[in-house]
Amino acid sequence: MTARLIIVNGGSSSGKTGIVRCLQAVLDEPWLAFSVDDFVDALPAGMEGSADGIVIGPDGEVTVGPGFRRLDAAWLAGIVAMCRAGGRVIVDDVFLGGPSSQQRWKDAIGDLETVWAGVHCDPAVAAGREIARGDRAKGMAAQQAVVVHEGVKYDVEVDTSHTESIDCARTIAAYVMR
């Protein structure tokens, strides 16, 4: 397979970041890693809590506005451009819009060889990790655990509820390197 892009989708606290780091260690070639959190952290401070930007409610519900969407489109195009320029990229994302989130990526990707990886996690397990992390709105992990996968099609899926990140990464890597 000649994939240049791996998109890892899962809810908050599902274990995506650990899997991505492990993927970088087990894949044969060097891969860059970017996260939707990197994108959100790069937004101007004025967009946080703004109807034009991103609002995270007290229950963990996330809403985004038109300014966020415009910058998100540029972010996706930039990731794809890196791949087309010869880079290999793993993206850690959260498809809050389910299939419409996947479609935004597909529209940006075009014919670029991409592997779609779903990271599942039992809502109760994700909620426990969320509490341990202490940096997420309470309820976000449980709320996202199922909804981010509804209507999304994957090439490979893993479940971190009782499986270590390295084993999940090896499953994804086996698919990528087949």
Coordinates of C-alpha atoms in Angstrom, one line a residue:
M1 CA 0.0 0.0 0.0
T2 CA 1.2 3.5 -0.8
A3 CA -0.8 5.4 1.8
R4 CA 0.4 8.9 2.6
L5 CA -2.3 9.7 5.1
I6 CA -3.8 7.9 8.0
I7 CA -6.8 9.4 9.7
V8 CA -7.5 8.1 13.1
N9 CA -11.0 8.9 14.4
G10 CA -12.3 8.5 17.9
G11 CA -13.9 10.3 20.8
S12 CA -12.1 12.3 23.4
S13 CA -10.1 10.1 25.8
S14 CA -10.4 7.1 23.5
G15 CA -6.6 6.6 23.3
K16 CA -6.0 8.1 19.8
T17 CA -2.9 10.0 20.8
G18 CA -1.2 7.0 22.3
I19 CA -1.9 4.9 19.3
V20 CA -0.6 7.6 17.0
R21 CA 2.7 7.8 18.9
C22 CA 3.0 4.0 18.8
L23 CA 2.2 4.0 15.1
Q24 CA 5.1 6.4 14.5
A25 CA 7.3 3.9 16.3
V26 CA 6.1 0.7 14.5
L27 CA 5.7 2.0 10.9
D28 CA 8.6 1.4 8.6
E29 CA 8.9 5.0 7.4
P30 CA 8.8 8.3 9.3
W31 CA 5.3 9.7 9.7
L32 CA 4.4 13.2 11.0
A33 CA 1.6 13.3 13.6
F34 CA -1.0 16.1 13.9
S35 CA -4.1 16.3 16.0
V36 CA -7.3 18.2 15.9
D37 CA -6.1 19.5 19.3
D38 CA -3.1 21.1 17.5
F39 CA -5.5 22.9 15.2
V40 CA -7.7 24.1 18.0
D41 CA -4.7 25.2 20.0
A42 CA -3.5 27.2 16.9
L43 CA -6.8 29.2 16.7
P44 CA -6.7 32.8 17.8
A45 CA -7.7 33.1 21.5
G46 CA -10.7 35.2 20.5
M47 CA -12.3 32.3 18.7
E48 CA -12.5 30.2 21.9
G49 CA -16.0 30.6 23.3
S50 CA -17.1 32.6 20.2
A51 CA -20.1 31.7 18.0
D52 CA -17.7 32.2 15.0
G53 CA -15.2 29.9 16.5
I54 CA -15.5 27.0 19.0
V55 CA -17.7 26.6 22.0
I56 CA -17.3 23.8 24.5
G57 CA -20.3 23.6 26.7
P58 CA -20.2 22.6 30.4
D59 CA -21.4 19.1 29.5
G60 CA -18.7 18.7 26.9
E61 CA -20.8 19.4 23.8
V62 CA -18.8 21.1 21.1
T63 CA -20.2 23.6 18.6
V64 CA -18.3 25.3 15.9
G65 CA -19.0 28.4 13.8
P66 CA -18.3 29.6 10.3
G67 CA -14.9 31.1 11.1
F68 CA -13.8 27.8 12.6
R69 CA -15.1 26.0 9.4
R70 CA -13.1 28.3 7.1
L71 CA -9.9 27.7 9.1
D72 CA -10.6 24.0 9.3
A73 CA -10.8 23.8 5.5
A74 CA -7.4 25.5 5.2
W75 CA -6.0 23.1 7.8
L76 CA -7.3 20.0 5.9
A77 CA -5.8 21.4 2.6
G78 CA -2.5 22.0 4.4
I79 CA -2.3 18.4 5.7
V80 CA -3.1 17.1 2.2
A81 CA -0.5 19.4 0.6
M82 CA 2.1 18.0 3.0
C83 CA 1.2 14.5 1.8
R84 CA 1.3 15.4 -1.8
A85 CA 4.7 17.0 -1.3
G86 CA 6.0 13.6 -0.2
G87 CA 5.3 13.6 3.5
R88 CA 3.4 10.8 5.4
V89 CA 1.0 12.1 7.9
I90 CA -1.2 10.6 10.7
V91 CA -4.1 12.8 11.8
D92 CA -5.8 12.3 15.2
D93 CA -9.3 13.6 14.7
V94 CA -12.8 13.6 16.3
F95 CA -15.6 13.3 13.7
L96 CA -18.3 15.2 15.7
G97 CA -20.4 15.3 12.5
G98 CA -20.0 11.6 11.8
P99 CA -20.2 11.0 8.0
S100 CA -20.2 14.8 7.2
S101 CA -16.8 15.1 9.0
Q102 CA -15.4 12.2 7.0
Q103 CA -16.8 13.8 3.8
R104 CA -15.0 17.1 4.5
W105 CA -11.7 15.1 4.6
K106 CA -12.7 13.1 1.5
D107 CA -13.4 16.3 -0.4
A108 CA -9.9 17.7 0.6
I109 CA -8.1 14.4 -0.1
G110 CA -9.3 13.7 -3.6
D111 CA -7.4 10.7 -4.9
L112 CA -4.7 10.7 -2.2
E113 CA -4.3 7.1 -0.8
T114 CA -5.7 7.3 2.7
V115 CA -6.3 4.7 5.5
W116 CA -9.3 5.4 7.7
A117 CA -8.8 4.0 11.3
G118 CA -11.6 3.9 13.9
V119 CA -10.6 4.0 17.5
H120 CA -13.5 2.7 19.7
C121 CA -13.7 2.9 23.5
D122 CA -16.4 1.9 25.9
P123 CA -18.0 5.1 27.1
A124 CA -17.5 4.3 30.8
V125 CA -13.8 3.6 30.2
A126 CA -13.4 6.8 28.2
A127 CA -15.2 8.7 31.0
G128 CA -12.7 7.3 33.5
R129 CA -9.8 8.4 31.4
E130 CA -11.4 11.8 31.1
I131 CA -11.5 12.2 34.9
A132 CA -7.9 11.0 35.2
R133 CA -6.7 13.5 32.5
G134 CA -8.5 16.4 34.2
D135 CA -8.2 18.7 31.1
R136 CA -11.6 17.9 29.4
A137 CA -15.1 19.1 30.1
K138 CA -16.8 16.4 32.2
G139 CA -19.1 14.3 30.0
M140 CA -17.2 15.0 26.7
A141 CA -15.7 11.5 26.5
A142 CA -18.9 9.6 27.1
Q143 CA -20.9 11.8 24.8
Q144 CA -18.4 11.4 21.9
A145 CA -17.6 7.7 22.4
V146 CA -20.4 6.5 20.1
V147 CA -21.5 9.5 18.0
V148 CA -18.2 10.0 16.3
H149 CA -18.4 6.6 14.6
E150 CA -22.1 6.8 13.5
G151 CA -22.2 6.5 9.7
V152 CA -18.4 6.5 9.3
K153 CA -16.7 3.9 7.2
Y154 CA -13.3 2.6 8.1
D155 CA -10.5 0.4 6.6
V156 CA -9.4 -0.8 10.1
E157 CA -10.9 -0.6 13.5
V158 CA -9.5 -1.1 17.0
D159 CA -11.0 -0.9 20.5
T160 CA -8.9 0.5 23.3
S161 CA -11.3 -0.4 26.1
H162 CA -9.1 -3.4 27.1
T163 CA -6.3 -3.3 24.5
E164 CA -3.0 -1.4 24.8
S165 CA -2.1 1.4 22.4
I166 CA 0.9 -0.5 21.0
D167 CA -1.3 -3.5 20.1
C168 CA -3.9 -1.2 18.5
A169 CA -1.1 0.5 16.6
R170 CA 0.3 -2.8 15.4
T171 CA -3.2 -3.7 14.0
I172 CA -3.4 -0.5 12.1
A173 CA 0.2 -0.7 10.9
A174 CA -0.4 -4.3 9.6
Y175 CA -3.2 -2.9 7.5
V176 CA -1.1 0.1 6.3
M177 CA 1.9 -2.1 5.4
R178 CA 0.0 -4.9 3.7

